[in-house]
Each structure stands twice: as C-alpha cells, then as structure tokens.
Short mmCIF file of C-alpha atoms in Angstrom, two decimals:
data_model
loop_
_atom_site.label_atom_id
_atom_site.label_comp_id
_atom_site.label_asym_id
_atom_site.label_seq_id
_atom_site.Cartn_x
_atom_site.Cartn_y
_atom_site.Cartn_z
CA MET A 14 0.00 0.00 0.00
CA THR A 15 1.60 3.23 -1.10
CA VAL A 16 -1.09 5.40 0.49
CA ARG A 17 -1.88 4.54 4.09
CA LEU A 18 -4.27 6.11 6.58
CA LEU A 19 -3.15 5.28 10.10
CA VAL A 20 -4.49 5.85 13.60
CA SER A 21 -1.46 4.62 15.57
CA PRO A 22 1.86 6.46 15.59
CA PHE A 23 4.39 5.31 13.00
CA ASP A 24 8.18 5.18 13.03
CA PRO A 25 9.42 7.76 10.46
CA GLY A 26 12.90 6.27 10.32
CA ALA A 27 11.72 2.71 9.82
CA GLU A 28 9.35 3.86 7.06
CA THR A 29 12.17 5.77 5.36
CA ASN A 30 14.54 2.78 5.56
CA ARG A 31 11.91 0.45 4.11
CA PHE A 32 11.29 2.91 1.26
CA LEU A 33 15.03 3.28 0.58
CA ALA A 34 15.56 -0.48 0.62
CA ALA A 35 13.41 -0.69 -2.53
CA SER A 36 15.12 2.22 -4.30
CA GLU A 37 16.64 0.00 -7.00
CA GLY A 38 19.47 2.30 -7.97
CA ALA A 39 17.53 5.59 -8.13
CA GLY A 40 19.71 8.60 -7.38
CA ALA A 41 17.45 10.68 -5.14
CA ALA A 42 15.01 10.02 -2.32
CA VAL A 43 13.23 12.73 -0.31
CA THR A 44 11.34 12.15 2.95
CA PHE A 45 9.17 14.84 4.52
CA THR A 46 7.72 14.23 7.98
CA GLY A 47 5.11 16.58 9.46
CA LEU A 48 5.02 16.64 13.28
CA VAL A 49 2.56 17.94 15.85
CA ARG A 50 3.87 21.42 16.65
CA ARG A 51 4.05 22.98 20.11
CA THR A 52 5.58 26.40 20.74
CA SER A 53 5.45 28.86 23.63
CA ASP A 54 3.09 31.06 21.55
CA ASP A 55 0.95 28.09 20.67
CA PRO A 56 0.96 25.67 23.63
CA VAL A 57 -0.89 22.79 22.05
CA THR A 58 -1.29 19.82 24.40
CA ALA A 59 -2.84 17.47 21.83
CA LEU A 60 -4.11 17.47 18.28
CA THR A 61 -7.05 15.50 16.92
CA LEU A 62 -7.43 15.00 13.19
CA GLU A 63 -10.87 14.14 11.92
CA CYS A 64 -10.86 12.29 8.60
CA TYR A 65 -13.33 11.26 5.91
CA GLU A 66 -11.52 8.01 5.18
CA ALA A 67 -13.09 6.97 1.87
CA LEU A 68 -12.45 10.38 0.31
CA ALA A 69 -9.00 10.75 1.91
CA GLN A 70 -7.83 7.43 0.48
CA ALA A 71 -9.13 8.37 -2.97
CA GLN A 72 -7.69 11.91 -2.88
CA LEU A 73 -4.26 10.81 -1.66
CA GLU A 74 -4.05 8.05 -4.29
CA ARG A 75 -4.93 10.58 -7.01
CA LEU A 76 -2.37 12.99 -5.62
CA ARG A 77 0.34 10.34 -5.51
CA ASP A 78 -0.41 9.31 -9.10
CA ALA A 79 -0.40 12.96 -10.23
CA ALA A 80 2.99 13.57 -8.58
CA ILE A 81 4.50 10.47 -10.20
CA ALA A 82 3.26 11.55 -13.63
CA ARG A 83 4.18 15.22 -13.29
CA PHE A 84 7.70 14.80 -11.87
CA SER A 85 8.56 11.44 -13.48
CA LEU A 86 8.98 9.88 -10.05
CA ILE A 87 10.02 6.26 -9.76
CA ALA A 88 7.95 5.83 -6.61
CA ALA A 89 6.00 7.86 -4.06
CA GLU A 90 4.33 6.99 -0.77
CA ILE A 91 2.04 8.93 1.56
CA LEU A 92 1.26 8.05 5.18
CA HIS A 93 -1.27 10.19 7.06
CA ARG A 94 -2.56 9.71 10.57
CA HIS A 95 -5.90 10.63 12.02
CA GLY A 96 -7.28 10.51 15.54
CA ARG A 97 -5.62 12.04 18.61
CA MET A 98 -1.87 12.71 18.75
CA LEU A 99 0.62 14.49 20.98
CA PRO A 100 3.27 17.19 20.34
CA GLY A 101 6.33 15.76 18.61
CA GLU A 102 4.47 12.80 17.14
CA PRO A 103 4.44 12.36 13.36
CA ILE A 104 1.23 13.31 11.51
CA VAL A 105 2.19 12.79 7.90
CA GLN A 106 5.09 11.41 5.89
CA VAL A 107 5.68 11.80 2.17
CA MET A 108 8.47 9.91 0.40
CA THR A 109 9.53 10.32 -3.21
CA LEU A 110 12.09 8.56 -5.36
CA ALA A 111 13.48 9.97 -8.61
CA PRO A 112 16.61 9.74 -10.77
CA HIS A 113 17.67 13.26 -9.64
CA ARG A 114 17.06 15.42 -6.58
CA GLY A 115 15.10 18.24 -8.29
CA ASP A 116 12.16 16.03 -9.13
CA ALA A 117 12.28 14.22 -5.79
CA PHE A 118 12.12 17.55 -3.86
CA ALA A 119 9.47 19.05 -6.16
CA GLY A 120 7.32 15.93 -6.06
CA ALA A 121 7.33 15.86 -2.25
CA GLU A 122 6.54 19.59 -2.01
CA PHE A 123 3.73 19.30 -4.58
CA ILE A 124 2.18 16.44 -2.61
CA MET A 125 2.37 18.32 0.71
CA ASP A 126 1.09 21.64 -0.69
CA THR A 127 -1.84 19.95 -2.39
CA LEU A 128 -2.64 17.59 0.46
CA LYS A 129 -3.05 20.51 2.89
CA THR A 130 -6.03 21.93 1.00
CA ASP A 131 -7.42 18.95 -0.95
CA ALA A 132 -7.38 15.96 1.42
CA PRO A 133 -10.28 15.67 3.90
CA PHE A 134 -8.62 16.06 7.29
CA TRP A 135 -9.57 18.64 9.90
CA LYS A 136 -7.34 19.58 12.83
CA LYS A 137 -8.67 20.34 16.29
CA GLU A 138 -6.12 21.64 18.80
CA GLU A 139 -6.33 21.16 22.54
CA THR A 140 -4.70 23.79 24.74
CA GLY A 141 -5.02 24.70 28.41
CA ASP A 142 -7.93 26.96 27.38
CA GLY A 143 -9.95 24.23 25.68
CA ALA A 144 -10.23 22.83 22.16
CA ARG A 145 -10.56 24.74 18.89
CA TRP A 146 -10.77 23.89 15.20
CA VAL A 147 -7.75 25.07 13.23
CA GLU A 148 -8.78 27.51 10.50
CA ALA A 149 -7.57 27.04 6.95
CA LYS A 150 -4.79 29.51 6.11
CA GLY A 151 -4.74 31.72 3.01
CA GLU A 152 -1.03 30.97 2.86
CA ASP A 153 -1.85 27.29 2.26
CA ASP A 154 -4.15 28.20 -0.64
CA ALA A 155 -1.37 30.34 -2.12
CA ARG A 156 1.13 27.49 -1.83
CA ARG A 157 -1.37 25.14 -3.46
CA ALA A 158 -2.02 27.61 -6.30
CA ARG A 159 1.68 27.70 -7.23
CA TRP A 160 1.25 24.23 -8.77
CA ASP A 161 -1.79 25.05 -10.97
CA MET B 4 -29.53 10.46 -0.35
CA LYS B 5 -27.09 10.12 2.54
CA ILE B 6 -25.42 13.31 3.77
CA LEU B 7 -22.24 13.24 5.87
CA TYR B 8 -20.99 16.19 7.93
CA PHE B 9 -17.49 16.76 9.28
CA ALA B 10 -15.54 18.94 11.73
CA TRP B 11 -17.25 22.11 12.99
CA LEU B 12 -20.16 21.64 10.61
CA ARG B 13 -20.85 18.24 12.22
CA GLU B 14 -20.62 19.79 15.70
CA ARG B 15 -22.87 22.73 14.89
CA LEU B 16 -25.50 20.46 13.34
CA ASP B 17 -25.06 17.91 16.15
CA ARG B 18 -25.09 15.02 13.67
CA ALA B 19 -22.53 13.14 11.61
CA GLU B 20 -24.96 11.92 8.97
CA GLU B 21 -28.55 11.76 7.87
CA GLU B 22 -30.71 10.35 5.09
CA ILE B 23 -32.85 12.77 3.15
CA GLU B 24 -35.45 12.51 0.43
CA LEU B 25 -34.56 15.01 -2.27
CA PRO B 26 -37.42 17.46 -2.76
CA PRO B 27 -38.53 18.23 -6.34
CA GLY B 28 -36.44 21.00 -7.89
CA VAL B 29 -33.32 20.28 -5.85
CA THR B 30 -30.75 19.08 -8.38
CA THR B 31 -27.39 20.56 -7.33
CA VAL B 32 -25.23 20.65 -4.19
CA GLY B 33 -25.94 24.38 -3.78
CA GLU B 34 -29.68 23.88 -4.08
CA LEU B 35 -29.55 21.12 -1.48
CA ILE B 36 -27.65 23.36 0.95
CA ALA B 37 -30.25 26.10 0.38
CA HIS B 38 -33.01 23.55 1.03
CA LEU B 39 -31.37 22.33 4.27
CA ARG B 40 -31.14 25.92 5.51
CA THR B 41 -34.92 26.30 5.36
CA ARG B 42 -35.42 23.52 7.93
CA ASP B 43 -34.53 25.32 11.15
CA GLU B 44 -32.44 28.10 12.65
CA VAL B 45 -29.55 25.87 13.73
CA THR B 46 -29.09 24.52 10.23
CA ASP B 47 -29.48 27.97 8.70
CA ALA B 48 -26.79 29.36 11.02
CA ALA B 49 -24.41 26.44 10.40
CA PHE B 50 -24.45 27.25 6.67
CA GLU B 51 -24.42 31.04 7.09
CA ARG B 52 -21.17 31.28 5.11
CA PRO B 53 -21.97 28.79 2.33
CA HIS B 54 -18.89 29.77 0.32
CA LEU B 55 -16.78 28.15 3.08
CA ILE B 56 -18.49 24.80 2.72
CA ARG B 57 -16.77 22.21 0.54
CA ALA B 58 -18.58 19.23 -0.93
CA ALA B 59 -17.86 15.73 -2.18
CA LEU B 60 -20.21 13.47 -4.13
CA ASP B 61 -19.28 9.87 -3.35
CA THR B 62 -15.46 10.16 -3.46
CA GLU B 63 -15.08 13.20 -5.76
CA LEU B 64 -14.62 16.78 -4.56
CA VAL B 65 -17.16 18.97 -6.37
CA GLU B 66 -18.26 22.61 -6.61
CA HIS B 67 -21.67 23.83 -5.44
CA ASP B 68 -23.05 23.88 -8.98
CA ALA B 69 -22.38 20.14 -9.41
CA PRO B 70 -25.49 18.07 -10.20
CA LEU B 71 -26.35 15.56 -7.50
CA GLY B 72 -27.09 13.06 -10.27
CA SER B 73 -27.07 9.47 -9.12
CA ALA B 74 -24.54 9.94 -6.29
CA ARG B 75 -25.42 8.01 -3.15
CA THR B 76 -23.48 10.09 -0.65
CA LEU B 77 -22.93 13.82 -0.33
CA ALA B 78 -20.33 15.00 2.18
CA LEU B 79 -20.34 18.60 3.39
CA PHE B 80 -17.43 20.05 5.37
CA PRO B 81 -15.33 23.13 6.17
CA PRO B 82 -12.05 23.91 4.38
CA MET B 83 -9.58 21.07 4.90
CA THR B 84 -6.64 21.46 7.29
CA GLY B 85 -4.58 18.29 7.02
CA GLY B 86 -0.88 17.70 6.72
#
C-alpha cells in the first residue's frame, strides 16, 4: 500500500529505511515528515485529526499518481494519521524517489502543498484553554495555487 | 440520499450523517444546501457562510453547482486542514 491512513503512531525512520531499501538504484530520495507542533506562543497539548476516510484514500491516491506523472517519479508513498496525537508525534510522511534530486524535492513539495487543501482532514487543537478547530490559512491556498 | 458532515459543521448540526429525500427542484449541491437551511435556525446558522463549505459526491470533490445526479453520498465540510 503506497497510500496509508493510520491511527497509531508510526516510526518515520523505519518507514524511510523500508522505502530506501526498494530504491533500486535511483539517485534521489526525499522524505518529509510533518510533526505535531508545540511552541510557547501556541501551547498545544494534543491534536485530533478528523478524517473522511473513503475520500482521503481516494484523494491521496490521485495525488500520488499525479505527482508520479508530473515529476517522473520512480515511486511515491504517503502516510497520514488521524485521531488524537501528541506534540512531537508524526502526523504525515511523504516519500519520493526519482533519478535526480530536483524532481524528488518538487514531487514531495507538490504532494504536501496539495494535500493541505485537498485531502479531507480537519485539525482540532487542545490547549489549556480548551479545544478549537484550526482555520484554513490563506497561505496554504497560495502554496497550493503555485502548482496550478 | 445520505449526507455526511465533518468537523465544525458536524458539531454545529449535532449530527454526523442523515438520510434525506430530495425534494422536487433540488438538483445541485448548492440547491440542497439552500433547502437544508430552510429547515430550522440551527441549520441555517451552520451554513451562514456557504462559500466556506466544501462538498464531495461519493469520493469526488465537487463545486456547489455540481449536479447531485445518481450519487449516493454527499459529504459537506469546512475547508480542509490536514498535513
């Protein structure tokens, strides 16, 4: 399965090593891992991602296929968690494999920028003051639009 | 038709899904949202900014002018915030 929706935490290093083990001589692999953020300005104690699983699986598979076609990738994988997670835990991992680094980087960035606005996940942050839905950022739409 | 709701839309409507009988004249996603808003104040308020609401018919993201056609499931939800 090259697109996986997960509830449990995953091991980013183990996933990367498994992906690299099947690289078959390709010259460039990129791994991006998105983590639950916690800063002093934004003291998140936990993050819950709601997910529409049937649509998420379909959207992420389309996105993976589009990235492979557009950047001539040899392989691409997407892992995305949903449910409740804690600061520092991985949320998402995107891995791309290409003959050269330019396409591997671009493919991973394209997948992440598009996934943010086009895959059905919704973040709810818990802080000491209660829980709140994260609002979509205009900046994310702008990053998505760069690929149109 | 089955309607699914997610995130704050689900919370504001206090339901994750419902079955509805499409009334005559309701043929698009936008028309269905307008119809739902006539039911009660809570529903009307939940959809008060309809341009924010995204839609999917079965497993395809669609715009509000999309025909409902023969889709079995409509999902309605706020802008997505994954990744």
